[in-house]
PDB file of C-alpha atoms in Angstrom:
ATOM      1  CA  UNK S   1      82.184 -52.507  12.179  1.00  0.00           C
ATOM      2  CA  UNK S   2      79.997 -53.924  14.982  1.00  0.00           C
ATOM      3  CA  UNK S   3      78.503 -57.063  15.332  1.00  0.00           C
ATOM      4  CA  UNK S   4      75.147 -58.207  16.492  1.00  0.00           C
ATOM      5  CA  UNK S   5      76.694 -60.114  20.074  1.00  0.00           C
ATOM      6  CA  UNK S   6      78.884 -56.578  20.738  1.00  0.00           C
ATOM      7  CA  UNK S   7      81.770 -57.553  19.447  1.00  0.00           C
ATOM      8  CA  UNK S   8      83.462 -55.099  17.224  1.00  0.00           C
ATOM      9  CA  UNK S   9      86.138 -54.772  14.470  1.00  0.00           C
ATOM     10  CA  UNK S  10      88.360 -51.754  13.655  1.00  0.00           C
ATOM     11  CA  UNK S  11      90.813 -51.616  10.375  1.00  0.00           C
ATOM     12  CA  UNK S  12      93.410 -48.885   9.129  1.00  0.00           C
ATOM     13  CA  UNK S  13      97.130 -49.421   8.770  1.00  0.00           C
ATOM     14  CA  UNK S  14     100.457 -50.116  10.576  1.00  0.00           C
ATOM     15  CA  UNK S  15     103.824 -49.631  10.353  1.00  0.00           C
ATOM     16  CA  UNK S  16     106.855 -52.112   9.873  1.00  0.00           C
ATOM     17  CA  UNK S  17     103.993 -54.343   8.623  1.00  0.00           C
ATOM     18  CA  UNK S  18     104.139 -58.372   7.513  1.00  0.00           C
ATOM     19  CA  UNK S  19     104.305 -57.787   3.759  1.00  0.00           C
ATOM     20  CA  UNK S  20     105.834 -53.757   3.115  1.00  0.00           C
ATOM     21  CA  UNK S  21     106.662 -51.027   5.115  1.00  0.00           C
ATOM     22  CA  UNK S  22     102.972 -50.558   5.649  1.00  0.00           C
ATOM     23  CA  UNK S  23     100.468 -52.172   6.065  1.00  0.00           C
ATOM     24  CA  UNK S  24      96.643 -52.629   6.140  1.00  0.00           C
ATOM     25  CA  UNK S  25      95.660 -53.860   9.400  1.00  0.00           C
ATOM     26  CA  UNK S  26      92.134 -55.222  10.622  1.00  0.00           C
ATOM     27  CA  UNK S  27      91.940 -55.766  14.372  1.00  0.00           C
ATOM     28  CA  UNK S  28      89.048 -57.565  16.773  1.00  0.00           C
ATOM     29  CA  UNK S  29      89.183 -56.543  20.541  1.00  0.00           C
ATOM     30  CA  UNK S  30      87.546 -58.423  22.901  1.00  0.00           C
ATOM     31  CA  UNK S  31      85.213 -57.482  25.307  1.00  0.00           C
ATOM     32  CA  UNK S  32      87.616 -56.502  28.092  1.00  0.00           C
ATOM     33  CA  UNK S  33      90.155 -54.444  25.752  1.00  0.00           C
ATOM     34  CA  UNK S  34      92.715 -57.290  24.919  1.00  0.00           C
ATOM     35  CA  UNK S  35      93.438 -58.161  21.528  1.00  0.00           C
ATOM     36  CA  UNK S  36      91.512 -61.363  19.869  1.00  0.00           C
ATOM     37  CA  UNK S  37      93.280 -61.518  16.488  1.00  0.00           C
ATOM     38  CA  UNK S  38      94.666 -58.797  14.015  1.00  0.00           C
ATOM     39  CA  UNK S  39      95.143 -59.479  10.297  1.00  0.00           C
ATOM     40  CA  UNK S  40      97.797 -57.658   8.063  1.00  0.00           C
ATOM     41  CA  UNK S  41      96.364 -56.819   4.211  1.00  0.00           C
ATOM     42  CA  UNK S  42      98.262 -55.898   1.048  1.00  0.00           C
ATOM     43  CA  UNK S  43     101.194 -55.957  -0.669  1.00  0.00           C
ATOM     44  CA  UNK S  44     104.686 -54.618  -0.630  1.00  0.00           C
ATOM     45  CA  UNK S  45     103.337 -51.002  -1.400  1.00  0.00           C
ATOM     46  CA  UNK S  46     102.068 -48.886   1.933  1.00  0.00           C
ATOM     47  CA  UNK S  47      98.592 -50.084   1.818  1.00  0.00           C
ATOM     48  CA  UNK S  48      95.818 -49.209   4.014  1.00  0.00           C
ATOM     49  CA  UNK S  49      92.115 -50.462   5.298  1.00  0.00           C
ATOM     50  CA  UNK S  50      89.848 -48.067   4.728  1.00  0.00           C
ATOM     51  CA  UNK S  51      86.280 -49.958   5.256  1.00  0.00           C
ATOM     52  CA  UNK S  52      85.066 -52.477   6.932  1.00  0.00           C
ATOM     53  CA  UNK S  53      81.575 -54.616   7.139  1.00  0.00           C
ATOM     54  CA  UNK S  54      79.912 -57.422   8.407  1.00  0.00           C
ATOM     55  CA  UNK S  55      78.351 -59.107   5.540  1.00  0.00           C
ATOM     56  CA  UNK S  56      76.480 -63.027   6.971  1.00  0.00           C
ATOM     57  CA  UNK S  57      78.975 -64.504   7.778  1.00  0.00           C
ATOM     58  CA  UNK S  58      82.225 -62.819   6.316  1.00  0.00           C
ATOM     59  CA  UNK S  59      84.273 -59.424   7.286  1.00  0.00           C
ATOM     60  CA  UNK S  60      84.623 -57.494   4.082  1.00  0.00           C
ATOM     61  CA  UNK S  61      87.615 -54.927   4.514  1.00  0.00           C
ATOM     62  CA  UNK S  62      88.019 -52.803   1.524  1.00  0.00           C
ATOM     63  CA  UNK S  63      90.960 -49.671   0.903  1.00  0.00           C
ATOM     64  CA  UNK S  64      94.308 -49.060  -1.496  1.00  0.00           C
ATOM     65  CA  UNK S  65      96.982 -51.601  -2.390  1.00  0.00           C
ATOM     66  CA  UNK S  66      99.701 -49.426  -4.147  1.00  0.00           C
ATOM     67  CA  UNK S  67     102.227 -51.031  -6.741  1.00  0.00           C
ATOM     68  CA  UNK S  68     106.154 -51.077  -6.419  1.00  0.00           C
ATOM     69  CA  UNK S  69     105.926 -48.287  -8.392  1.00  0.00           C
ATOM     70  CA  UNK S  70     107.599 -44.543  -9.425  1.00  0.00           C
ATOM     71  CA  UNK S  71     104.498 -43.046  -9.135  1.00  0.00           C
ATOM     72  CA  UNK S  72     102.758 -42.522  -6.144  1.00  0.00           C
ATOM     73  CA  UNK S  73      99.332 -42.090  -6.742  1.00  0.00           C
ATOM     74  CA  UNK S  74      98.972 -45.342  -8.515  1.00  0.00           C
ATOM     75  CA  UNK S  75      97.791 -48.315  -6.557  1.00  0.00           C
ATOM     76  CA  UNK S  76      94.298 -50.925  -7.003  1.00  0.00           C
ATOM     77  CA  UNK S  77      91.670 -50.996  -4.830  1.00  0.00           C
ATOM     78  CA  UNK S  78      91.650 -53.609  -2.435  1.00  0.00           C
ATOM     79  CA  UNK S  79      88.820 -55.562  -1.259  1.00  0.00           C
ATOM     80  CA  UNK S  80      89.957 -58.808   1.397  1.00  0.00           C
ATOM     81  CA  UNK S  81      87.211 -61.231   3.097  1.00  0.00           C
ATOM     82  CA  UNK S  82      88.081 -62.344   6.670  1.00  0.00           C
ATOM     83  CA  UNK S  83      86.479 -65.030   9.142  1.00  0.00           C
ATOM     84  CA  UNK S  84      84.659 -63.098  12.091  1.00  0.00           C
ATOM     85  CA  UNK S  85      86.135 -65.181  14.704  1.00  0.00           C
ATOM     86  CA  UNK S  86      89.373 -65.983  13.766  1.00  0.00           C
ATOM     87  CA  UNK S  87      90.848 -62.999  11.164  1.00  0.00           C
ATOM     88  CA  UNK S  88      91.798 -65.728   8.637  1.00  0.00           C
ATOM     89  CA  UNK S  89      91.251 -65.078   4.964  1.00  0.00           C
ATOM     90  CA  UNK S  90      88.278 -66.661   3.174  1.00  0.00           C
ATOM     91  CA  UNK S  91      89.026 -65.618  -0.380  1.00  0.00           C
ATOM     92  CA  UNK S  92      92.315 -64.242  -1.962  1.00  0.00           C
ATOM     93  CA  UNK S  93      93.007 -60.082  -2.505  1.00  0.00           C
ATOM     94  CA  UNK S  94      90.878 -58.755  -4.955  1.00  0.00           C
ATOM     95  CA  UNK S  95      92.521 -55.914  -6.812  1.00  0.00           C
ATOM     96  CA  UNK S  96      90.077 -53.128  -8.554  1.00  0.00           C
ATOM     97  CA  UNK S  97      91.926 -51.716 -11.473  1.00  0.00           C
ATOM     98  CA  UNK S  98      95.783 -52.204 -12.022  1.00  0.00           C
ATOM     99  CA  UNK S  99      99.140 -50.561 -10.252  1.00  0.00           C
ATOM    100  CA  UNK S 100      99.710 -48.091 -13.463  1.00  0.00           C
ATOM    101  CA  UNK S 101      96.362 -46.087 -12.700  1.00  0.00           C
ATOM    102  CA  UNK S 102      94.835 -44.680  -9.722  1.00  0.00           C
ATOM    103  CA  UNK S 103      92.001 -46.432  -8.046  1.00  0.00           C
ATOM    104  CA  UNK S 104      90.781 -46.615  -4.107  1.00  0.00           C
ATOM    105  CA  UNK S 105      87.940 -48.606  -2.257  1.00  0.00           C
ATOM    106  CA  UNK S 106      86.484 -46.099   0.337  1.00  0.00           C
ATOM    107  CA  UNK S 107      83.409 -47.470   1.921  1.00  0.00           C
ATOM    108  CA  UNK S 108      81.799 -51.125   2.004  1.00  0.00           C
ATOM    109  CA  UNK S 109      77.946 -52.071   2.837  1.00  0.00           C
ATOM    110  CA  UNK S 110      76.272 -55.052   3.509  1.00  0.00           C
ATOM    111  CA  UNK S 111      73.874 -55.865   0.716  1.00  0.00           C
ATOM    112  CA  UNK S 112      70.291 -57.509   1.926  1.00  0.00           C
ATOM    113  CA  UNK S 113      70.922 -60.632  -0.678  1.00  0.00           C
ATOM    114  CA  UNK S 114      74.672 -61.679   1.674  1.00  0.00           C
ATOM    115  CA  UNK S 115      76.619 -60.077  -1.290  1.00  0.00           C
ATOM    116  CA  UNK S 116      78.112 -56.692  -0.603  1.00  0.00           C
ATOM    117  CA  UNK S 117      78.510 -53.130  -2.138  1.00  0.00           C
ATOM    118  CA  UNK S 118      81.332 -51.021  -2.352  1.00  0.00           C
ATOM    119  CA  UNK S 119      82.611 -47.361  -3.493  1.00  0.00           C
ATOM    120  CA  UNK S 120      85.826 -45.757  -4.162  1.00  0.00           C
ATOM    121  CA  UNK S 121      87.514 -44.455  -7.619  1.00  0.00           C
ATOM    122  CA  UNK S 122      89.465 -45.321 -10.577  1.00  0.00           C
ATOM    123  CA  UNK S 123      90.915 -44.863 -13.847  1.00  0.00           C
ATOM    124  CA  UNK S 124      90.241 -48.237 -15.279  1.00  0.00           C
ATOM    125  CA  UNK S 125      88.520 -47.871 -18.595  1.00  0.00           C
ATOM    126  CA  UNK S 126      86.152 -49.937 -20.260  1.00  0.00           C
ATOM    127  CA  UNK S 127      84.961 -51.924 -17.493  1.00  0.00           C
ATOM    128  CA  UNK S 128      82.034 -54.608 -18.390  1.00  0.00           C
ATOM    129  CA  UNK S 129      79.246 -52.539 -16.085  1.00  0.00           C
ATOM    130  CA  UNK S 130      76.410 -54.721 -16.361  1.00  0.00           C
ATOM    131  CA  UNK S 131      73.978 -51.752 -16.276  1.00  0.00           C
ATOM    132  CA  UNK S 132      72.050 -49.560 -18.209  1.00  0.00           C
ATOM    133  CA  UNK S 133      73.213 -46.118 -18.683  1.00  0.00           C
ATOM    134  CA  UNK S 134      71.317 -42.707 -17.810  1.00  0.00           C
ATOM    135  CA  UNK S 135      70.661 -39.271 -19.125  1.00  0.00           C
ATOM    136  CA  UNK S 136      72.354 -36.757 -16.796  1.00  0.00           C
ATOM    137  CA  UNK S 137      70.274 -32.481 -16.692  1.00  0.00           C
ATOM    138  CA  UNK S 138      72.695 -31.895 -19.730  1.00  0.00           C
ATOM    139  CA  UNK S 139      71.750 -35.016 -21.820  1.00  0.00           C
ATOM    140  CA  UNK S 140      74.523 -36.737 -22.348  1.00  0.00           C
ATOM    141  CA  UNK S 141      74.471 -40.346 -20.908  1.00  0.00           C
ATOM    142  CA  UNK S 142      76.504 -41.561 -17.850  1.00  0.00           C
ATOM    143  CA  UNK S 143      77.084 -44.585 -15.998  1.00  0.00           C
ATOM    144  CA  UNK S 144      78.609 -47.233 -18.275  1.00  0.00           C
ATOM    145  CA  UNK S 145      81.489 -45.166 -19.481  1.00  0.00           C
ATOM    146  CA  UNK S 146      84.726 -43.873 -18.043  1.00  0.00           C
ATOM    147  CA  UNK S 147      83.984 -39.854 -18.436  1.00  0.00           C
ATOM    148  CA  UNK S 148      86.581 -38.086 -16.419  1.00  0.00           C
ATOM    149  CA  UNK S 149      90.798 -37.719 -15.211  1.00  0.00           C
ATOM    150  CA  UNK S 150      89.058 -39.603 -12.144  1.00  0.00           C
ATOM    151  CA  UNK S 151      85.672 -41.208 -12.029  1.00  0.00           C
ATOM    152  CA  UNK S 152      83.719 -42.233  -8.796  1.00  0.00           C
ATOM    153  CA  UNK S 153      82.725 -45.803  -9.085  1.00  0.00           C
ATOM    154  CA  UNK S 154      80.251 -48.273  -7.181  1.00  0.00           C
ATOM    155  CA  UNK S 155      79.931 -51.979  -7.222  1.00  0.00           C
ATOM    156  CA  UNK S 156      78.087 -54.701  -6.063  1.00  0.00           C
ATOM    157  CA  UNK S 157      79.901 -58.573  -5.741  1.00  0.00           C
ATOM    158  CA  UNK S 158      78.523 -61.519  -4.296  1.00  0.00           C
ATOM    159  CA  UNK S 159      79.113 -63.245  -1.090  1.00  0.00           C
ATOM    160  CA  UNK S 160      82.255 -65.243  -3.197  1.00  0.00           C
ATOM    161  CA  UNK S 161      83.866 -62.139  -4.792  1.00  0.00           C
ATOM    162  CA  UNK S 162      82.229 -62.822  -7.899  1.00  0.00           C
ATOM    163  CA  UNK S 163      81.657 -59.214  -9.438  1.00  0.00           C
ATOM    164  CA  UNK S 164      78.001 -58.323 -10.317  1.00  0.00           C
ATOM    165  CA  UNK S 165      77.832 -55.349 -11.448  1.00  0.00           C
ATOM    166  CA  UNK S 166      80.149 -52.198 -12.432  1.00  0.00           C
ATOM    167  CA  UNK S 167      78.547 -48.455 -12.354  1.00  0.00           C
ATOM    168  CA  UNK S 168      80.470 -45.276 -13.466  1.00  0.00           C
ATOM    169  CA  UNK S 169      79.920 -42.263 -10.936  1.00  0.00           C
ATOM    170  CA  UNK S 170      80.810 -38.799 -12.136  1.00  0.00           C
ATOM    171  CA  UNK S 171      81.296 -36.359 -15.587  1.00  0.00           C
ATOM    172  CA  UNK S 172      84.597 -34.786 -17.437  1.00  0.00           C
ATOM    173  CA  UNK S 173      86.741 -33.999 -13.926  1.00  0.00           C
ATOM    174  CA  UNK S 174      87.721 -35.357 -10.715  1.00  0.00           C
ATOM    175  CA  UNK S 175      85.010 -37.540  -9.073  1.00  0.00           C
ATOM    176  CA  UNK S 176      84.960 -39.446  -5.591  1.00  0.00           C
ATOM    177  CA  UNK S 177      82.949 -41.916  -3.770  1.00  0.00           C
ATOM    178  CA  UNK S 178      83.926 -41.822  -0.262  1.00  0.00           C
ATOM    179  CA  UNK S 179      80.551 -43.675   1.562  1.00  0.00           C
ATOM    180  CA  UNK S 180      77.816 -45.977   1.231  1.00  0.00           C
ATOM    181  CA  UNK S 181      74.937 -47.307   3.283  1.00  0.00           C
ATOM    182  CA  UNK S 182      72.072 -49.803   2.710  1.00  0.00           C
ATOM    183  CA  UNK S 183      68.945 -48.240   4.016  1.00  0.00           C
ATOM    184  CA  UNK S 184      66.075 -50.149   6.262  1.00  0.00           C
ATOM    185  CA  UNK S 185      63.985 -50.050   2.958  1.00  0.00           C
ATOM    186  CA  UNK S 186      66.779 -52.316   1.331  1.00  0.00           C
ATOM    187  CA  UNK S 187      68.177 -49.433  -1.073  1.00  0.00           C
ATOM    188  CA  UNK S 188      71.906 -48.487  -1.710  1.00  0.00           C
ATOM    189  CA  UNK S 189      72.621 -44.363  -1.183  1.00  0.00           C
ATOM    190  CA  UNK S 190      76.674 -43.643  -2.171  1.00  0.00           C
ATOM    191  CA  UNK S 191      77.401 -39.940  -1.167  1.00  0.00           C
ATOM    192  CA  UNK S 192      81.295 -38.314  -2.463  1.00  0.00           C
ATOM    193  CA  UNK S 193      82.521 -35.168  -3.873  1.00  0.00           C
ATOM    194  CA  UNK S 194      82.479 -34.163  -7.722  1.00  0.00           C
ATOM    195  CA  UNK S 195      83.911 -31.767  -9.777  1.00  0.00           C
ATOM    196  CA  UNK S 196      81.889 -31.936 -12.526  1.00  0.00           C
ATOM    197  CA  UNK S 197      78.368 -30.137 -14.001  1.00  0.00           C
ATOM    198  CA  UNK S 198      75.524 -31.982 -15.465  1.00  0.00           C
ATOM    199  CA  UNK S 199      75.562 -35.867 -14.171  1.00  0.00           C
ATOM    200  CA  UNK S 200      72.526 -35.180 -11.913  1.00  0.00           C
ATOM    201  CA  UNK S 201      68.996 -36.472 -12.587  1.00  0.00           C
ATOM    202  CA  UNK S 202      67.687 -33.671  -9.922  1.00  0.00           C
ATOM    203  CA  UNK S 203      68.054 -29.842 -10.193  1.00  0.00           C
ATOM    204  CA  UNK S 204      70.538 -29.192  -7.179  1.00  0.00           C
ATOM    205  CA  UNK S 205      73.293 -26.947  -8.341  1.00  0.00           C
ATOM    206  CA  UNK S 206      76.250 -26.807 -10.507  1.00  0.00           C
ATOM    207  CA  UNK S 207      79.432 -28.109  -9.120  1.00  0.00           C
ATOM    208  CA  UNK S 208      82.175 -25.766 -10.025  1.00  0.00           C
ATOM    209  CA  UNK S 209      85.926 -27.576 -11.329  1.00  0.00           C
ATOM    210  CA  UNK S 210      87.910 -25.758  -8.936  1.00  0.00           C
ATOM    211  CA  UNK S 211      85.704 -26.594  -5.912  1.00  0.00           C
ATOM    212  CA  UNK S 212      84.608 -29.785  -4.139  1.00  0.00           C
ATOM    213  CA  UNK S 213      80.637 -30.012  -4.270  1.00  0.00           C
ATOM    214  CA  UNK S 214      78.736 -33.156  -2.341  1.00  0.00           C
ATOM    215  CA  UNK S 215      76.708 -35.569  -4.490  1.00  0.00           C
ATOM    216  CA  UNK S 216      74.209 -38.549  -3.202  1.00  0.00           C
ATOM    217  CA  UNK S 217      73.291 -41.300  -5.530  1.00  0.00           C
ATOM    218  CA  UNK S 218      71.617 -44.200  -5.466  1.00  0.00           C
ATOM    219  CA  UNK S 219      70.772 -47.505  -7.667  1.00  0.00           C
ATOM    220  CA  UNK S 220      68.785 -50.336  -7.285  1.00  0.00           C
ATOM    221  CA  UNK S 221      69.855 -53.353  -6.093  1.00  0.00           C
ATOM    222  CA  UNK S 222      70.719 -54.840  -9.537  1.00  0.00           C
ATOM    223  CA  UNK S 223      72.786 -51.381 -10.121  1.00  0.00           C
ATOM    224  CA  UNK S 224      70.060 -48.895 -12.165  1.00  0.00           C
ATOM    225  CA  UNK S 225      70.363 -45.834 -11.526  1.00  0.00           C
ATOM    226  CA  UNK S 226      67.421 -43.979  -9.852  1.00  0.00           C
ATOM    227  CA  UNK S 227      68.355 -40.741  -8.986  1.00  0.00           C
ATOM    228  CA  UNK S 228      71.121 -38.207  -8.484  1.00  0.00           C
ATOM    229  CA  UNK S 229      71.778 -35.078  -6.888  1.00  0.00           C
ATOM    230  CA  UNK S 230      74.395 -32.250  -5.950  1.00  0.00           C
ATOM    231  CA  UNK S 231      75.410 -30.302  -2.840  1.00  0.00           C
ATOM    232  CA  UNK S 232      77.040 -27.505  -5.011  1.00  0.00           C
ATOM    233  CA  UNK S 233      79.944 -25.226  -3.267  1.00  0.00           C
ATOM    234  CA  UNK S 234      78.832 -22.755  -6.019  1.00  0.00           C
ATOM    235  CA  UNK S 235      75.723 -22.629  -7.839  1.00  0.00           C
TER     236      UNK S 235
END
């Protein structure tokens, strides 16, 4: 993540970290290559940073959190917010679905209002989505219900961490959201790999189960859903 004055911020993990035997790590170099401050994120799992963004006046840094758990796949998202200048923390972890399922934060934006979007996936079910649902090419609606093994997901919180609005990404299989970006023209687009037919609004394919296709969405800013389409592997 870059800053308006050049200074920059890079995030991803370490080893031997603070809290487990890895950690996230967010780091701020200075102009001349030495080291301003680093922070260490997560728990006593091997967690990594896996986004970062400038939002006003706060450095969002988003990734995985796993439990002290048997099973490896399970961890929460993780979404931290850090001072700029100094690396301290301005608001306590906020875990995205719980150690028994499977959940990831990929990719945080910047949202015009000072609150912030981000995009990963989960097994939670029957998250409170605060949006309106739409008819995917086959019909059936999407975005307010859990659908698959593993659904994408997108969200949008406010500049406190307060949680504005949950949306559903994805059909019957495996689903991913692995980026987002806030266009000049104010709108989110969230781009990932599916598995699954039939979610689109726009004729663009049919993803096949045993293949990874592309997909770009994108709501509004208040999280309805606009449009949808695939980059099929196989049509």
């Amino acid at each position: 993540a870059a800053g308006a004055t050049g200074e920059f911020y890079a995030g991803g993990i370490i080893a031997d970290g603070e809290f487990g035997n890895r950690d996230g790590l967010v780091v701020r170099p200075s102009a001349s290559g030495l080291l301003d401050w680093s922070a260490y994120l997560g728990d006593t799992g091997n967690d990594s940073v896996l986004g970062l963004a400038l939002c006003g006046s706060q450095l969002i840094a988003v990734g995985r959190c796993p439990g002290t758990t048997s099973n490896p796949s399970a961890a929460f998202g993780m979404i931290v917010s850090l001072d700029p200048e100094t690396g301290t923390e301005n608001w306590s972890n906020l875990l995205v679905g719980n150690y028994s399922g499977t959940n990831q934060l990929a990719a945080v934006a910047a949202a015009p209002d000072g609150g912030f979007y981000t995009v990963g996936y989960t097994t939670a079910k029957s998250k409170a989505s605060g949006v309106s649902d739409y008819q995917g090419l086959d019909g059936i609606s999407y975005g307010t219900a859990f659908k698959g093994a593993l659904d994408a997901v997108a969200m949008k919180y406010s500049s406190t961490g307060e949680l504005l609005w949950w949306r559903y990404l994805g059909g019957t299989n495996d689903d991913e959201a692995t980026a987002c970006a806030v266009g000049t023209d104010g709108a989110l687009y969230i781009g990932g790999s599916t598995h699954s037919a039939g979610w689109a609004t726009i004729s663009s394919g049919t993803p096949a189960i045993e293949k990874n296709s592309g997909f770009v969405t994108t709501p509004g800013a208040d999280g309805s859903h606009l449009w949808t389409l695939f980059f099929c592997a196989t049509t």
